[in-house]
Structure formats: C-alpha cells, structure tokens
mmCIF file of C-alpha atoms in Angstrom:
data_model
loop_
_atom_site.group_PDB
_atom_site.id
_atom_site.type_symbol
_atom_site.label_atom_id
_atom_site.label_comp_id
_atom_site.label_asym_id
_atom_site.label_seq_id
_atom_site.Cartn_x
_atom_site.Cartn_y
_atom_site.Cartn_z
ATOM 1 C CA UNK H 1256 110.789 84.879 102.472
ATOM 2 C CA UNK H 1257 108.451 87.632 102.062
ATOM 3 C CA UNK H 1258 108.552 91.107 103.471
ATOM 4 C CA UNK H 1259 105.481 92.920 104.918
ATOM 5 C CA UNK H 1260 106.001 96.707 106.559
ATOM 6 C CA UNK H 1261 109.600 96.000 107.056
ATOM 7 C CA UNK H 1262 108.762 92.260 108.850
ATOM 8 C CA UNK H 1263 109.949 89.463 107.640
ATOM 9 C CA UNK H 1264 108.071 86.085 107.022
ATOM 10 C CA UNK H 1265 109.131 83.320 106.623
ATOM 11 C CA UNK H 1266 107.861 79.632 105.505
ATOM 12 C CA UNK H 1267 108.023 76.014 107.177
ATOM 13 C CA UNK H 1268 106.616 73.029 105.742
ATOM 14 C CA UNK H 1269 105.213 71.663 109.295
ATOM 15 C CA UNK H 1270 105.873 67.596 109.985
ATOM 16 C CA UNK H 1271 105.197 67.717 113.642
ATOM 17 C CA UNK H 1272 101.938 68.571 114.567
ATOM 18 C CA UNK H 1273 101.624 69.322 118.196
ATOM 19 C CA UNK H 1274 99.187 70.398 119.785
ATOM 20 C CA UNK H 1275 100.036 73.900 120.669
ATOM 21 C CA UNK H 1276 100.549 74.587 116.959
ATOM 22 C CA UNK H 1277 97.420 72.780 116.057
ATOM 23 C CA UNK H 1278 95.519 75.070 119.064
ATOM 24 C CA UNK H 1279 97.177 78.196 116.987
ATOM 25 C CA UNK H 1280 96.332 77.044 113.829
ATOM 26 C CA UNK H 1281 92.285 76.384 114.477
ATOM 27 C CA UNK H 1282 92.454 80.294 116.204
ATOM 28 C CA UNK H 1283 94.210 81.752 113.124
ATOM 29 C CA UNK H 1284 91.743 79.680 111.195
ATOM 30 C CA UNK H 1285 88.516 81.347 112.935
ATOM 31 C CA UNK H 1286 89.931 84.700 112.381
ATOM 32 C CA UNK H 1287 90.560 84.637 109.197
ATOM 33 C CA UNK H 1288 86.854 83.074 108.437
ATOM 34 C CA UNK H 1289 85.031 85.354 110.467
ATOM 35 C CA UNK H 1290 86.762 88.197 108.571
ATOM 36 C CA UNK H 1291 86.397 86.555 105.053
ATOM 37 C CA UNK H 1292 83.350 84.293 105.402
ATOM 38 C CA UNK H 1293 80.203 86.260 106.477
ATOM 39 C CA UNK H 1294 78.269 84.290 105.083
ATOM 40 C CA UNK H 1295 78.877 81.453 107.469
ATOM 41 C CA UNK H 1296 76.197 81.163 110.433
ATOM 42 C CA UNK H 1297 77.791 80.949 113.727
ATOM 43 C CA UNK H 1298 76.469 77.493 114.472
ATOM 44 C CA UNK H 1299 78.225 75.635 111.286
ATOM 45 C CA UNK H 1300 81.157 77.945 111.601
ATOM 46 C CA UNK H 1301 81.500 75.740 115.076
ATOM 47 C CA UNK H 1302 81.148 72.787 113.318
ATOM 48 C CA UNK H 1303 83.350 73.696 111.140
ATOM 49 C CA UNK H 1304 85.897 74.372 113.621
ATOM 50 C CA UNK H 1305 85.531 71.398 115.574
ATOM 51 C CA UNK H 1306 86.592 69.071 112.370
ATOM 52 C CA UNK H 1307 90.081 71.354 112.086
ATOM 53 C CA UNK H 1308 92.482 68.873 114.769
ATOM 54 C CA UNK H 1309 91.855 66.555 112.571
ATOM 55 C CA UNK H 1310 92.206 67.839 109.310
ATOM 56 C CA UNK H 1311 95.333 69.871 110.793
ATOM 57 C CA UNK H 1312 97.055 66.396 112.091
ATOM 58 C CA UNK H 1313 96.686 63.811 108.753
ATOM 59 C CA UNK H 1314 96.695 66.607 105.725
ATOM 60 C CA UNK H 1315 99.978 65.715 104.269
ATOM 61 C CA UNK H 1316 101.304 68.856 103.585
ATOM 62 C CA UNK H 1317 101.081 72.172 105.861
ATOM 63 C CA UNK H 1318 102.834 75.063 105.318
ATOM 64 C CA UNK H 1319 102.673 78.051 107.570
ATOM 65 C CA UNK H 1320 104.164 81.611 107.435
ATOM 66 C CA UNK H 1321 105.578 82.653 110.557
ATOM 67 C CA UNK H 1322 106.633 86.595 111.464
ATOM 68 C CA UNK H 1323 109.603 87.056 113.296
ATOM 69 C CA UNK H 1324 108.364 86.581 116.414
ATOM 70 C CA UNK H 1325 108.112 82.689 114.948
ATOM 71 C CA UNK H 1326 103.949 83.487 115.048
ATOM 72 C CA UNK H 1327 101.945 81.853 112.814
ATOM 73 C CA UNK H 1328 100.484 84.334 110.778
ATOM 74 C CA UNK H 1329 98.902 82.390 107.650
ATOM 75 C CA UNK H 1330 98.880 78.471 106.213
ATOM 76 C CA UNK H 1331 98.180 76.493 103.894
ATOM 77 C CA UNK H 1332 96.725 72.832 103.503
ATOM 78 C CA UNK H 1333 97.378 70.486 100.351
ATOM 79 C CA UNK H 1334 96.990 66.517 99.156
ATOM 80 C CA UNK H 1335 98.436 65.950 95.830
ATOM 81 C CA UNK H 1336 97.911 68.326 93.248
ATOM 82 C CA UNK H 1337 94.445 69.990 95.593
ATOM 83 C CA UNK H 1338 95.027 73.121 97.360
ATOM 84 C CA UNK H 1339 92.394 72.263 100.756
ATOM 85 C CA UNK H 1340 92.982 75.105 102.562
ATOM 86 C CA UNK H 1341 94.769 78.682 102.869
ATOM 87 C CA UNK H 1342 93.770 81.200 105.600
ATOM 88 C CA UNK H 1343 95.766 84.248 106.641
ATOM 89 C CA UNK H 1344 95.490 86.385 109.717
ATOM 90 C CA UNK H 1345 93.058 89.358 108.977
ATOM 91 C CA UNK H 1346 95.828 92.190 110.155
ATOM 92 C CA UNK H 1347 98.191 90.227 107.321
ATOM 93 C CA UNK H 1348 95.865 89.886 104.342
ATOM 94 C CA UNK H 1349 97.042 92.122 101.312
ATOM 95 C CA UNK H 1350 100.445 91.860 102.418
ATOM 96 C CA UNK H 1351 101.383 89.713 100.067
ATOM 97 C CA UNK H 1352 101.805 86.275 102.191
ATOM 98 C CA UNK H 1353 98.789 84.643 100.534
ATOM 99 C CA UNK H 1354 101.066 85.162 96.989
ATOM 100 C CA UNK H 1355 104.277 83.491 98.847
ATOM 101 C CA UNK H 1356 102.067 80.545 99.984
ATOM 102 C CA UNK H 1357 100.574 80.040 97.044
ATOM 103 C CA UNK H 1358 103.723 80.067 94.826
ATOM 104 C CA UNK H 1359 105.150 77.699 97.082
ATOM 105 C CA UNK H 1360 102.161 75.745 96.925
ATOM 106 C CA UNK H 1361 102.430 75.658 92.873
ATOM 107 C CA UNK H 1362 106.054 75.102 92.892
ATOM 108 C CA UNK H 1363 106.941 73.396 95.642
ATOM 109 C CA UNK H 1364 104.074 71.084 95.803
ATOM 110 C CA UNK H 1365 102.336 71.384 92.512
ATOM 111 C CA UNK H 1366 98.908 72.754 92.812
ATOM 112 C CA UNK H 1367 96.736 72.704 90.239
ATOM 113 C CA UNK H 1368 93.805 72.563 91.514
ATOM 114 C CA UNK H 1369 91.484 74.284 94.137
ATOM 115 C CA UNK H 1370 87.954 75.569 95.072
ATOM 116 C CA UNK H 1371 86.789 78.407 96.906
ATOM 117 C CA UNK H 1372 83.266 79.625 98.008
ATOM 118 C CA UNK H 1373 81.400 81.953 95.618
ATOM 119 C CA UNK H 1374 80.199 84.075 98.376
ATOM 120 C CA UNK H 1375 83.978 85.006 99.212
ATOM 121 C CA UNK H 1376 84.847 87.167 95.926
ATOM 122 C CA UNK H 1377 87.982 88.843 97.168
ATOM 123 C CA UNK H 1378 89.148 84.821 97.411
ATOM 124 C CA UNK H 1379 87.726 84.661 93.491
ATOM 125 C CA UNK H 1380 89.511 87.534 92.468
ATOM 126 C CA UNK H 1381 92.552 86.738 94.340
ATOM 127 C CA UNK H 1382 93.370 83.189 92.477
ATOM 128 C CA UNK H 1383 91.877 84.906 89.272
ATOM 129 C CA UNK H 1384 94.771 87.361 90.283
ATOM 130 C CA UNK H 1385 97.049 84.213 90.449
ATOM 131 C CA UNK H 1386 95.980 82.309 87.245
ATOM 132 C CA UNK H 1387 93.507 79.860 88.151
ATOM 133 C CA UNK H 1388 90.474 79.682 86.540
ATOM 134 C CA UNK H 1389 87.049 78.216 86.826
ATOM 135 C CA UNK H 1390 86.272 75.387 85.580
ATOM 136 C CA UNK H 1391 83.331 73.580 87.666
ATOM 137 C CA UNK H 1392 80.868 74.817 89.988
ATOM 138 C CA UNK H 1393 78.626 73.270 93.197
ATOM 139 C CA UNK H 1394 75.438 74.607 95.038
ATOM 140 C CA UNK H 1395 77.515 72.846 98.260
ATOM 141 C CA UNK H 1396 80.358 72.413 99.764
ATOM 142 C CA UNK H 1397 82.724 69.437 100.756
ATOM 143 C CA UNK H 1398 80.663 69.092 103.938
ATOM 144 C CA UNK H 1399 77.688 69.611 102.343
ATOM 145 C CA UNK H 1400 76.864 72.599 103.318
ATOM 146 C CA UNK H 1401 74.966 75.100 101.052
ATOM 147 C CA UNK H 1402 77.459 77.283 100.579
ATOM 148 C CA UNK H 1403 78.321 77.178 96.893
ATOM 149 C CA UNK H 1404 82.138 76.141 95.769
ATOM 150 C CA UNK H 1405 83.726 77.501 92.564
ATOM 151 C CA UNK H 1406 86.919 74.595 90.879
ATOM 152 C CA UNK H 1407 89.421 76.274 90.108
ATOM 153 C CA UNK H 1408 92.455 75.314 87.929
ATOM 154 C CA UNK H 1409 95.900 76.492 87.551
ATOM 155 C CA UNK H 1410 96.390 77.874 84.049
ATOM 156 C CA UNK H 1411 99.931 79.667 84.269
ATOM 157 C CA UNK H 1412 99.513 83.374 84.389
ATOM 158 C CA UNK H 1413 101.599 85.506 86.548
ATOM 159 C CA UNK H 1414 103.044 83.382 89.325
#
C-alpha cells in the first residue's frame, strides 16, 4: 500500500482482463504519454495506442494501483525478468506510486531488466533513482520507431 496526500493506493496483480479495464487502461496510458512523451507525433502516438488491447490482454503480468475509489491510477506491464511497461496518471506522478510498482515489480516478479526512451529523462533519472543502470543503447524503438531506447539493468541500490 502506498499513501499519497492522505489517499491510499493500493496494488492488484490483474488476471481478468475485461474490457472496461482494458478501455481504462489504454486512457490512463495516453495520459500519461502525452504528459511524459512530447516527443511522440500525434500520428504514431495513435498507432501506438491502437496496439495497447492487445498488449493489455496476453502480457502475463499486470499490475495496477488503484485509489480508493478502486480507480486505476498507474500500471505496470512485465514478461519474465523485462519490465514492458509502467505509466502513471499525470495528477499521481511524484507521489511515490511509480516506487511501489516498481518494488513490486523487482520483488514480486523479479525485474531486472528494462528500457526507456532517451528523450524522456525524468524516466532516466527516475530508474537511475531506483538502481538500474545503462547498459545498451538503440537509435529505435521496439516498434521501430526512431525514438531512441536506453537498457537498463537492475544493479541493487536503494529499493
């Protein structure tokens, strides 16, 4: 549980995927990135969100902070040891809920290993903040888009 201005949040490690939560998810998703990703054109960001259902339905494990009000306010995507994904609403980030996910993530799950784009430094410096480390770098992303990733690796540190 974490606590933000007196509200608590809370995790759930998400099995059934309906719709309704997927529909919430791909919003909370396209907040988050418009607030943290101006770098991304409009037209790919589209794209981009278009490929979410699917990724939200077979990633084998989600995780998503509610509030009290049982909203989704932040979640995280992993396979194995490969953090894919964590996006928090933009009212909630520097709370603290991106820490709770990602300690979960590391022991709950066992992360080791993520990326995150270049152009988004507060991400950098956040799992900097956290203990990962980079260790590879790409002009382009997953998708191939030109949007440059940094590999990160979990070296211990603070968590």
């Amino acid at each position: 549980m974490a606590h933000t201005n007196n509200e608590t949040i809370t995790l759930h490690a998400i099995v059934e995927r309906t719709d309704e939560l997927i529909d919430t998810l791909t919003e909370l998703w396209e907040a988050s990135v418009r607030a943290t990703h101006d770098f991304v054109p409009e037209e790919i960001l589209f794209e981009m969100r278009e490929c979410l259902p699917n990724t939200f339905t077979y990633i084998h494990h989600l995780i998503v902070a509610k509030n009290e009000e049982n909203i989704p306010v932040a979640f995280l995507g992993a396979e194995d040891e490969f953090l894919e994904m964590l996006f928090v609403r933009p009212e909630y980030i520097g709370k603290g809920i991106g820490r709770k996910l990602m300690e979960y993530a590391i022991d709950n799950l066992g992360i080791e290993i993520l990326t995150v784009n270049e152009q988004n430094p507060n991400a950098v410096g956040f799992y900097e903040h956290l203990g990962f480390k980079a260790f590879r770098r790409t002009e382009r992303d997953g998708e191939g888009y030109p949007f440059p990733l940094i590999y990160m690796r979990y070296s211990g540190g603070i968590l």
